[in-house]
PDB file of C-alpha atoms and ligand atoms in Angstrom:
ATOM      1  CA  UNK A  26       2.409  91.498  -0.255  1.00 57.00           C
ATOM      2  CA  UNK A  27       1.185  93.500  -3.252  1.00 59.00           C
ATOM      3  CA  UNK A  28       3.278  93.873  -6.479  1.00 55.00           C
ATOM      4  CA  UNK A  29       3.927  97.455  -5.457  1.00 59.00           C
ATOM      5  CA  UNK A  30       5.537  95.914  -2.058  1.00 61.00           C
ATOM      6  CA  UNK A  31       7.625  93.336  -4.080  1.00 63.00           C
ATOM      7  CA  UNK A  32       9.330  96.392  -5.994  1.00 72.00           C
ATOM      8  CA  UNK A  33       9.526  98.379  -2.823  1.00 91.00           C
ATOM      9  CA  UNK A  34      13.199  99.501  -1.515  1.00 96.00           C
ATOM     10  CA  UNK A  35      13.218 100.028   2.175  1.00 97.00           C
ATOM     11  CA  UNK A  36      15.796 101.534   4.769  1.00 98.00           C
ATOM     12  CA  UNK A  37      17.323  99.083   7.080  1.00 98.00           C
ATOM     13  CA  UNK A  38      18.954 101.343   9.809  1.00 98.00           C
ATOM     14  CA  UNK A  39      21.379  99.361  11.866  1.00 98.00           C
ATOM     15  CA  UNK A  40      23.090 100.409  15.021  1.00 98.00           C
ATOM     16  CA  UNK A  41      26.821  99.819  14.241  1.00 98.00           C
ATOM     17  CA  UNK A  42      29.572  99.574  17.026  1.00 98.00           C
ATOM     18  CA  UNK A  43      32.931  98.061  17.044  1.00 96.00           C
ATOM     19  CA  UNK A  44      34.586  98.666  20.409  1.00 93.00           C
ATOM     20  CA  UNK A  45      38.058  98.518  18.634  1.00 92.00           C
ATOM     21  CA  UNK A  46      37.355 101.693  16.704  1.00 95.00           C
ATOM     22  CA  UNK A  47      34.226 103.255  17.803  1.00 97.00           C
ATOM     23  CA  UNK A  48      33.845 105.495  20.932  1.00 96.00           C
ATOM     24  CA  UNK A  49      30.081 105.095  20.839  1.00 96.00           C
ATOM     25  CA  UNK A  50      27.359 103.424  18.757  1.00 98.00           C
ATOM     26  CA  UNK A  51      26.130 105.106  15.690  1.00 98.00           C
ATOM     27  CA  UNK A  52      23.282 104.399  13.143  1.00 98.00           C
ATOM     28  CA  UNK A  53      23.846 103.392   9.607  1.00 98.00           C
ATOM     29  CA  UNK A  54      21.436 103.165   6.719  1.00 98.00           C
ATOM     30  CA  UNK A  55      21.288 100.487   4.087  1.00 98.00           C
ATOM     31  CA  UNK A  56      18.776 100.201   1.121  1.00 98.00           C
ATOM     32  CA  UNK A  57      17.251  96.784   0.562  1.00 98.00           C
ATOM     33  CA  UNK A  58      14.729  95.709  -2.096  1.00 96.00           C
ATOM     34  CA  UNK A  59      12.200  93.492  -0.519  1.00 96.00           C
ATOM     35  CA  UNK A  60      11.093  90.284  -1.825  1.00 95.00           C
ATOM     36  CA  UNK A  61       7.897  88.211  -0.859  1.00 94.00           C
ATOM     37  CA  UNK A  62       8.327  86.513   2.546  1.00 95.00           C
ATOM     38  CA  UNK A  63      11.745  88.329   3.257  1.00 97.00           C
ATOM     39  CA  UNK A  64      12.508  88.280   6.861  1.00 98.00           C
ATOM     40  CA  UNK A  65      14.745  90.755   8.834  1.00 98.00           C
ATOM     41  CA  UNK A  66      17.436  88.210   8.878  1.00 98.00           C
ATOM     42  CA  UNK A  67      17.214  87.797   4.925  1.00 98.00           C
ATOM     43  CA  UNK A  68      17.737  91.594   4.782  1.00 98.00           C
ATOM     44  CA  UNK A  69      20.701  91.526   7.101  1.00 98.00           C
ATOM     45  CA  UNK A  70      21.954  88.580   4.985  1.00 98.00           C
ATOM     46  CA  UNK A  71      21.272  90.911   1.838  1.00 98.00           C
ATOM     47  CA  UNK A  72      23.330  93.638   3.304  1.00 98.00           C
ATOM     48  CA  UNK A  73      26.264  91.639   4.492  1.00 98.00           C
ATOM     49  CA  UNK A  74      26.696  89.601   1.346  1.00 98.00           C
ATOM     50  CA  UNK A  75      26.269  92.479  -1.337  1.00 98.00           C
ATOM     51  CA  UNK A  76      26.708  95.955   0.634  1.00 98.00           C
ATOM     52  CA  UNK A  77      28.779  95.721   3.772  1.00 98.00           C
ATOM     53  CA  UNK A  78      30.593  92.503   5.097  1.00 98.00           C
ATOM     54  CA  UNK A  79      31.305  94.114   8.305  1.00 97.00           C
ATOM     55  CA  UNK A  80      27.914  94.029   9.455  1.00 98.00           C
ATOM     56  CA  UNK A  81      27.814  91.632  12.325  1.00 98.00           C
ATOM     57  CA  UNK A  82      25.084  89.424  13.767  1.00 98.00           C
ATOM     58  CA  UNK A  83      24.503  85.865  15.187  1.00 98.00           C
ATOM     59  CA  UNK A  84      22.251  83.474  13.392  1.00 97.00           C
ATOM     60  CA  UNK A  85      22.033  79.704  12.673  1.00 97.00           C
ATOM     61  CA  UNK A  86      19.033  77.776  12.098  1.00 97.00           C
ATOM     62  CA  UNK A  87      16.748  80.373  10.302  1.00 96.00           C
ATOM     63  CA  UNK A  88      13.685  78.648  11.669  1.00 96.00           C
ATOM     64  CA  UNK A  89      13.121  80.012  15.106  1.00 97.00           C
ATOM     65  CA  UNK A  90      14.751  77.066  16.971  1.00 97.00           C
ATOM     66  CA  UNK A  91      18.277  78.040  17.792  1.00 97.00           C
ATOM     67  CA  UNK A  92      17.635  81.373  19.491  1.00 97.00           C
ATOM     68  CA  UNK A  93      20.754  82.903  17.835  1.00 98.00           C
ATOM     69  CA  UNK A  94      19.136  85.855  16.165  1.00 98.00           C
ATOM     70  CA  UNK A  95      17.234  87.554  18.917  1.00 98.00           C
ATOM     71  CA  UNK A  96      17.889  91.442  18.556  1.00 98.00           C
ATOM     72  CA  UNK A  97      16.026  94.551  18.875  1.00 98.00           C
ATOM     73  CA  UNK A  98      13.671  95.394  16.199  1.00 98.00           C
ATOM     74  CA  UNK A  99      11.731  98.482  16.053  1.00 97.00           C
ATOM     75  CA  UNK A 100      12.082  98.839  19.692  1.00 96.00           C
ATOM     76  CA  UNK A 101      11.166  95.366  20.810  1.00 96.00           C
ATOM     77  CA  UNK A 102      13.221  92.205  21.192  1.00 98.00           C
ATOM     78  CA  UNK A 103      12.223  89.430  18.843  1.00 98.00           C
ATOM     79  CA  UNK A 104      14.069  86.759  16.282  1.00 98.00           C
ATOM     80  CA  UNK A 105      15.186  88.430  13.161  1.00 98.00           C
ATOM     81  CA  UNK A 106      14.466  84.946  11.248  1.00 98.00           C
ATOM     82  CA  UNK A 107      10.803  84.966  12.398  1.00 97.00           C
ATOM     83  CA  UNK A 108      10.026  88.705  11.817  1.00 98.00           C
ATOM     84  CA  UNK A 109       8.683  89.493   8.038  1.00 97.00           C
ATOM     85  CA  UNK A 110      10.289  92.883   7.074  1.00 97.00           C
ATOM     86  CA  UNK A 111       6.985  93.962   5.424  1.00 96.00           C
ATOM     87  CA  UNK A 112       5.368  93.931   8.949  1.00 95.00           C
ATOM     88  CA  UNK A 113       8.269  96.420  10.245  1.00 96.00           C
ATOM     89  CA  UNK A 114       8.181  98.836   7.421  1.00 94.00           C
ATOM     90  CA  UNK A 115       4.495  99.804   7.272  1.00 80.00           C
ATOM     91  CA  UNK A 116       4.794 103.331   8.363  1.00 82.00           C
ATOM     92  CA  UNK A 117       7.981 105.028   7.027  1.00 88.00           C
ATOM     93  CA  UNK A 118       9.674 102.515   4.918  1.00 94.00           C
ATOM     94  CA  UNK A 119      12.221 101.975   7.616  1.00 97.00           C
ATOM     95  CA  UNK A 120      13.195  99.430  10.007  1.00 98.00           C
ATOM     96  CA  UNK A 121      15.504  99.989  12.866  1.00 98.00           C
ATOM     97  CA  UNK A 122      17.678  97.167  14.159  1.00 98.00           C
ATOM     98  CA  UNK A 123      20.069  96.996  17.222  1.00 98.00           C
ATOM     99  CA  UNK A 124      21.445  94.568  19.734  1.00 98.00           C
ATOM    100  CA  UNK A 125      19.438  93.231  22.568  1.00 98.00           C
ATOM    101  CA  UNK A 126      19.438  95.837  25.428  1.00 98.00           C
ATOM    102  CA  UNK A 127      21.153  95.796  28.831  1.00 97.00           C
ATOM    103  CA  UNK A 128      23.962  93.517  27.585  1.00 97.00           C
ATOM    104  CA  UNK A 129      27.718  94.471  26.654  1.00 96.00           C
ATOM    105  CA  UNK A 130      27.991  94.794  22.900  1.00 97.00           C
ATOM    106  CA  UNK A 131      30.840  92.725  21.332  1.00 98.00           C
ATOM    107  CA  UNK A 132      30.253  94.163  17.792  1.00 98.00           C
ATOM    108  CA  UNK A 133      26.931  95.461  16.277  1.00 98.00           C
ATOM    109  CA  UNK A 134      24.099  93.189  17.186  1.00 98.00           C
ATOM    110  CA  UNK A 135      26.394  90.361  18.922  1.00 98.00           C
ATOM    111  CA  UNK A 136      26.074  90.862  22.685  1.00 98.00           C
ATOM    112  CA  UNK A 137      28.018  89.179  25.628  1.00 98.00           C
ATOM    113  CA  UNK A 138      25.672  86.840  27.086  1.00 97.00           C
ATOM    114  CA  UNK A 139      27.795  85.778  29.964  1.00 97.00           C
ATOM    115  CA  UNK A 140      25.409  86.875  32.552  1.00 97.00           C
ATOM    116  CA  UNK A 141      22.693  85.238  30.873  1.00 98.00           C
ATOM    117  CA  UNK A 142      24.353  81.823  31.004  1.00 98.00           C
ATOM    118  CA  UNK A 143      25.613  82.278  34.488  1.00 97.00           C
ATOM    119  CA  UNK A 144      22.112  82.886  35.959  1.00 97.00           C
ATOM    120  CA  UNK A 145      20.856  79.907  34.003  1.00 98.00           C
ATOM    121  CA  UNK A 146      23.362  77.445  35.533  1.00 98.00           C
ATOM    122  CA  UNK A 147      22.571  78.685  38.953  1.00 97.00           C
ATOM    123  CA  UNK A 148      19.164  77.024  38.867  1.00 97.00           C
ATOM    124  CA  UNK A 149      20.745  73.635  37.928  1.00 97.00           C
ATOM    125  CA  UNK A 150      18.659  73.635  34.580  1.00 97.00           C
ATOM    126  CA  UNK A 151      19.226  69.760  34.034  1.00 97.00           C
ATOM    127  CA  UNK A 152      16.659  67.165  35.255  1.00 96.00           C
ATOM    128  CA  UNK A 153      17.700  65.310  38.264  1.00 96.00           C
ATOM    129  CA  UNK A 154      15.770  61.964  38.018  1.00 93.00           C
ATOM    130  CA  UNK A 155      15.097  59.232  40.477  1.00 92.00           C
ATOM    131  CA  UNK A 156      17.626  56.424  40.834  1.00 90.00           C
ATOM    132  CA  UNK A 157      15.217  53.924  39.760  1.00 84.00           C
ATOM    133  CA  UNK A 158      14.795  54.544  36.102  1.00 84.00           C
ATOM    134  CA  UNK A 159      12.019  52.427  34.469  1.00 82.00           C
ATOM    135  CA  UNK A 160      12.869  50.097  31.517  1.00 82.00           C
ATOM    136  CA  UNK A 161      10.683  51.804  29.106  1.00 84.00           C
ATOM    137  CA  UNK A 162       9.302  55.440  30.314  1.00 87.00           C
ATOM    138  CA  UNK A 163       7.998  57.464  32.974  1.00 90.00           C
ATOM    139  CA  UNK A 164       4.390  58.150  32.934  1.00 91.00           C
ATOM    140  CA  UNK A 165       3.080  61.635  33.477  1.00 91.00           C
ATOM    141  CA  UNK A 166      -0.717  62.439  33.801  1.00 93.00           C
ATOM    142  CA  UNK A 167      -2.100  65.139  31.229  1.00 94.00           C
ATOM    143  CA  UNK A 168      -2.602  67.503  34.025  1.00 95.00           C
ATOM    144  CA  UNK A 169       1.193  67.342  34.932  1.00 95.00           C
ATOM    145  CA  UNK A 170       1.990  67.825  31.285  1.00 94.00           C
ATOM    146  CA  UNK A 171      -0.292  70.823  31.033  1.00 95.00           C
ATOM    147  CA  UNK A 172       0.987  72.281  34.237  1.00 95.00           C
ATOM    148  CA  UNK A 173       4.356  72.888  32.352  1.00 92.00           C
ATOM    149  CA  UNK A 174       2.741  75.531  30.366  1.00 89.00           C
ATOM    150  CA  UNK A 175       4.975  74.634  27.278  1.00 93.00           C
ATOM    151  CA  UNK A 176       7.881  75.860  29.309  1.00 96.00           C
ATOM    152  CA  UNK A 177      10.082  73.329  27.578  1.00 95.00           C
ATOM    153  CA  UNK A 178       9.569  75.231  24.028  1.00 97.00           C
ATOM    154  CA  UNK A 179      11.902  77.836  25.530  1.00 98.00           C
ATOM    155  CA  UNK A 180      14.909  78.319  22.912  1.00 98.00           C
ATOM    156  CA  UNK A 181      17.033  80.382  25.257  1.00 98.00           C
ATOM    157  CA  UNK A 182      17.106  83.327  22.716  1.00 98.00           C
ATOM    158  CA  UNK A 183      17.538  85.841  25.583  1.00 98.00           C
ATOM    159  CA  UNK A 184      14.738  88.014  24.320  1.00 98.00           C
ATOM    160  CA  UNK A 185      12.928  87.974  27.590  1.00 98.00           C
ATOM    161  CA  UNK A 186      16.006  88.473  29.682  1.00 98.00           C
ATOM    162  CA  UNK A 187      17.235  91.541  27.858  1.00 98.00           C
ATOM    163  CA  UNK A 188      13.849  93.044  27.889  1.00 98.00           C
ATOM    164  CA  UNK A 189      13.426  92.913  31.634  1.00 98.00           C
ATOM    165  CA  UNK A 190      14.144  96.335  33.215  1.00 97.00           C
ATOM    166  CA  UNK A 191      15.253  94.408  36.616  1.00 98.00           C
ATOM    167  CA  UNK A 192      18.262  93.045  34.712  1.00 97.00           C
ATOM    168  CA  UNK A 193      19.185  96.514  33.382  1.00 95.00           C
ATOM    169  CA  UNK A 194      19.824  97.434  37.098  1.00 96.00           C
ATOM    170  CA  UNK A 195      20.905  94.090  38.502  1.00 95.00           C
ATOM    171  CA  UNK A 196      22.721  91.469  36.552  1.00 94.00           C
ATOM    172  CA  UNK A 197      22.742  89.187  39.790  1.00 96.00           C
ATOM    173  CA  UNK A 198      18.941  88.860  39.195  1.00 98.00           C
ATOM    174  CA  UNK A 199      18.161  85.071  38.114  1.00 98.00           C
ATOM    175  CA  UNK A 200      15.927  86.505  35.364  1.00 98.00           C
ATOM    176  CA  UNK A 201      12.829  85.163  33.568  1.00 98.00           C
ATOM    177  CA  UNK A 202      14.783  82.749  31.356  1.00 98.00           C
ATOM    178  CA  UNK A 203      16.360  80.898  34.336  1.00 98.00           C
ATOM    179  CA  UNK A 204      13.284  81.025  36.484  1.00 98.00           C
ATOM    180  CA  UNK A 205      11.190  79.573  33.489  1.00 98.00           C
ATOM    181  CA  UNK A 206      13.675  76.730  33.469  1.00 98.00           C
ATOM    182  CA  UNK A 207      13.546  76.394  37.291  1.00 98.00           C
ATOM    183  CA  UNK A 208       9.753  76.210  36.945  1.00 98.00           C
ATOM    184  CA  UNK A 209       9.897  73.501  34.283  1.00 98.00           C
ATOM    185  CA  UNK A 210      12.139  71.150  36.455  1.00 98.00           C
ATOM    186  CA  UNK A 211      10.081  71.872  39.698  1.00 98.00           C
ATOM    187  CA  UNK A 212       6.864  70.941  38.130  1.00 98.00           C
ATOM    188  CA  UNK A 213       8.285  68.033  36.611  1.00 97.00           C
ATOM    189  CA  UNK A 214       7.293  64.821  38.523  1.00 96.00           C
ATOM    190  CA  UNK A 215      10.338  63.092  37.440  1.00 95.00           C
ATOM    191  CA  UNK A 216      12.649  65.652  39.193  1.00 97.00           C
ATOM    192  CA  UNK A 217      13.965  64.681  42.640  1.00 96.00           C
ATOM    193  CA  UNK A 218      15.184  68.125  43.804  1.00 97.00           C
ATOM    194  CA  UNK A 219      12.148  70.505  43.878  1.00 98.00           C
ATOM    195  CA  UNK A 220      12.924  71.622  47.334  1.00 98.00           C
ATOM    196  CA  UNK A 221      16.625  72.553  46.564  1.00 97.00           C
ATOM    197  CA  UNK A 222      15.599  74.331  43.515  1.00 98.00           C
ATOM    198  CA  UNK A 223      12.897  76.408  45.418  1.00 98.00           C
ATOM    199  CA  UNK A 224      15.494  77.169  48.018  1.00 98.00           C
ATOM    200  CA  UNK A 225      17.702  78.672  45.118  1.00 98.00           C
ATOM    201  CA  UNK A 226      14.913  80.646  43.595  1.00 98.00           C
ATOM    202  CA  UNK A 227      14.004  82.074  47.107  1.00 97.00           C
ATOM    203  CA  UNK A 228      17.478  83.633  47.648  1.00 96.00           C
ATOM    204  CA  UNK A 229      17.953  87.284  47.420  1.00 94.00           C
ATOM    205  CA  UNK A 230      18.092  87.709  43.689  1.00 96.00           C
ATOM    206  CA  UNK A 231      15.529  85.205  42.792  1.00 98.00           C
ATOM    207  CA  UNK A 232      11.784  85.375  42.532  1.00 98.00           C
ATOM    208  CA  UNK A 233      11.394  88.390  45.009  1.00 97.00           C
ATOM    209  CA  UNK A 234      13.293  90.747  42.473  1.00 97.00           C
ATOM    210  CA  UNK A 235      10.764  90.053  39.827  1.00 98.00           C
ATOM    211  CA  UNK A 236       8.414  93.383  39.787  1.00 96.00           C
ATOM    212  CA  UNK A 237       5.887  91.772  37.417  1.00 96.00           C
ATOM    213  CA  UNK A 238       6.665  94.287  34.569  1.00 96.00           C
ATOM    214  CA  UNK A 239       5.647  91.659  31.929  1.00 97.00           C
ATOM    215  CA  UNK A 240       8.110  92.708  29.410  1.00 97.00           C
ATOM    216  CA  UNK A 241       9.384  89.126  29.114  1.00 98.00           C
ATOM    217  CA  UNK A 242       5.988  87.854  28.052  1.00 97.00           C
ATOM    218  CA  UNK A 243       5.810  90.526  25.260  1.00 97.00           C
ATOM    219  CA  UNK A 244       9.203  89.681  24.043  1.00 97.00           C
ATOM    220  CA  UNK A 245       9.026  85.869  24.219  1.00 98.00           C
ATOM    221  CA  UNK A 246       8.853  84.565  20.494  1.00 97.00           C
ATOM    222  CA  UNK A 247       7.354  81.564  21.663  1.00 97.00           C
ATOM    223  CA  UNK A 248       4.560  82.925  23.380  1.00 97.00           C
ATOM    224  CA  UNK A 249       5.629  81.618  26.937  1.00 97.00           C
ATOM    225  CA  UNK A 250       4.747  83.215  30.342  1.00 97.00           C
ATOM    226  CA  UNK A 251       7.593  83.531  32.548  1.00 98.00           C
ATOM    227  CA  UNK A 252       5.729  85.766  34.667  1.00 98.00           C
ATOM    228  CA  UNK A 253       3.261  83.133  35.610  1.00 97.00           C
ATOM    229  CA  UNK A 254       6.089  80.717  36.076  1.00 98.00           C
ATOM    230  CA  UNK A 255       7.708  83.022  38.750  1.00 98.00           C
ATOM    231  CA  UNK A 256       4.505  83.400  40.435  1.00 97.00           C
ATOM    232  CA  UNK A 257       3.975  79.636  40.691  1.00 97.00           C
ATOM    233  CA  UNK A 258       7.598  79.356  42.121  1.00 98.00           C
ATOM    234  CA  UNK A 259       6.854  82.050  44.634  1.00 97.00           C
ATOM    235  CA  UNK A 260       3.791  80.149  45.995  1.00 97.00           C
ATOM    236  CA  UNK A 261       5.465  76.701  45.849  1.00 98.00           C
ATOM    237  CA  UNK A 262       8.651  78.064  47.702  1.00 97.00           C
ATOM    238  CA  UNK A 263       6.582  78.826  50.804  1.00 96.00           C
ATOM    239  CA  UNK A 264       5.666  75.194  51.101  1.00 97.00           C
ATOM    240  CA  UNK A 265       8.722  73.487  49.793  1.00 96.00           C
ATOM    241  CA  UNK A 266       9.314  70.669  52.256  1.00 96.00           C
ATOM    242  CA  UNK A 267       5.608  69.457  51.845  1.00 97.00           C
ATOM    243  CA  UNK A 268       5.926  69.827  47.987  1.00 97.00           C
ATOM    244  CA  UNK A 269       8.998  67.650  48.017  1.00 96.00           C
ATOM    245  CA  UNK A 270       7.353  65.069  50.407  1.00 96.00           C
ATOM    246  CA  UNK A 271       4.370  64.830  47.839  1.00 96.00           C
ATOM    247  CA  UNK A 272       6.973  64.489  45.081  1.00 96.00           C
ATOM    248  CA  UNK A 273       8.524  61.512  46.712  1.00 94.00           C
ATOM    249  CA  UNK A 274       5.198  59.963  46.914  1.00 94.00           C
ATOM    250  CA  UNK A 275       4.232  60.610  43.365  1.00 94.00           C
ATOM    251  CA  UNK A 276       7.621  59.106  42.293  1.00 92.00           C
ATOM    252  CA  UNK A 277       6.610  55.610  43.875  1.00 90.00           C
ATOM    253  CA  UNK A 278       4.143  55.501  40.961  1.00 89.00           C
ATOM    254  CA  UNK A 279       5.833  56.915  38.172  1.00 88.00           C
ATOM    255  CA  UNK A 280       6.162  53.718  36.211  1.00 85.00           C
ATOM    256  CA  UNK A 281       2.528  52.928  36.480  1.00 84.00           C
ATOM    257  CA  UNK A 282      -0.028  53.456  33.809  1.00 82.00           C
ATOM    258  CA  UNK A 283      -2.074  56.710  34.191  1.00 79.00           C
ATOM    259  CA  UNK A 284      -5.715  55.801  34.953  1.00 73.00           C
ATOM    260  CA  UNK A 285      -7.897  57.212  32.161  1.00 71.00           C
TER     261      UNK A 285
HETATM  262 FE1  F3S B  12      11.298  91.145  34.557  1.00 64.84          FE
HETATM  263 FE2  F3S B  12       9.281  89.681  33.646  1.00 64.84          FE
HETATM  264 FE3  F3S B  12       9.494  90.071  36.156  1.00 64.84          FE
HETATM  265  S1  F3S B  12      10.066  91.567  32.659  1.00 64.84           S
HETATM  266  S2  F3S B  12      10.350  92.039  36.477  1.00 64.84           S
HETATM  267  S3  F3S B  12      10.811  88.874  34.816  1.00 64.84           S
HETATM  268  S4  F3S B  12       7.519  89.961  34.937  1.00 64.84           S
END
């Protein structure tokens, strides 16, 4: 950031909507003086603290971990706390902020995530481990860890979910977030129910509804790849019984050291 940028005042254009008083959303502009390292979330704090306390948004950790501050910034879904404002105001000194698309707005940037969590719970996102828990630890090979493609790094921010045009049409679709979680459990050698999970994702509103639009990849602030996970689930679902048998075999050796 140059000295000129430090002095720069930019326009933060926010979509406002309070269903108690507004018939439809409208845009409202605020002027904010940037500082070095300022993020979009910092700018929102600045506005809320010094200009307009009614501006409403979710936030918590400020470090890209909690997923609370996902919103629509200059036409794409991302985390406000991880987005430097300087990167967003290059062209016309304006940044436009709104709520995540396709979800009912509670107020301003706060959306109702009920459908997001409902779909998430449908895939039983928790691990179902074997009865025989080792005294110390399960042993996974490096290949087994690599196959998870960092899917455990998902912070459930909803950026992928609300970027998917299929969700815009059909809230019954499981969605990229839930399918990524199903993928994580199906590929985890500790999990005892891969066939049941693959059955769930094979149902009408599961993997078949994905039209490989790829918006979910572009939106993920953690650089994850839900589309690839969905593709893997599709393939595994076709041989789910065999896959589960192989899993049972694998689990007989989960306590043993991995040969190097
Ligand atoms: Fe939606 Fe991603 Fe598939 S955007 S249609 S889940 S590739």
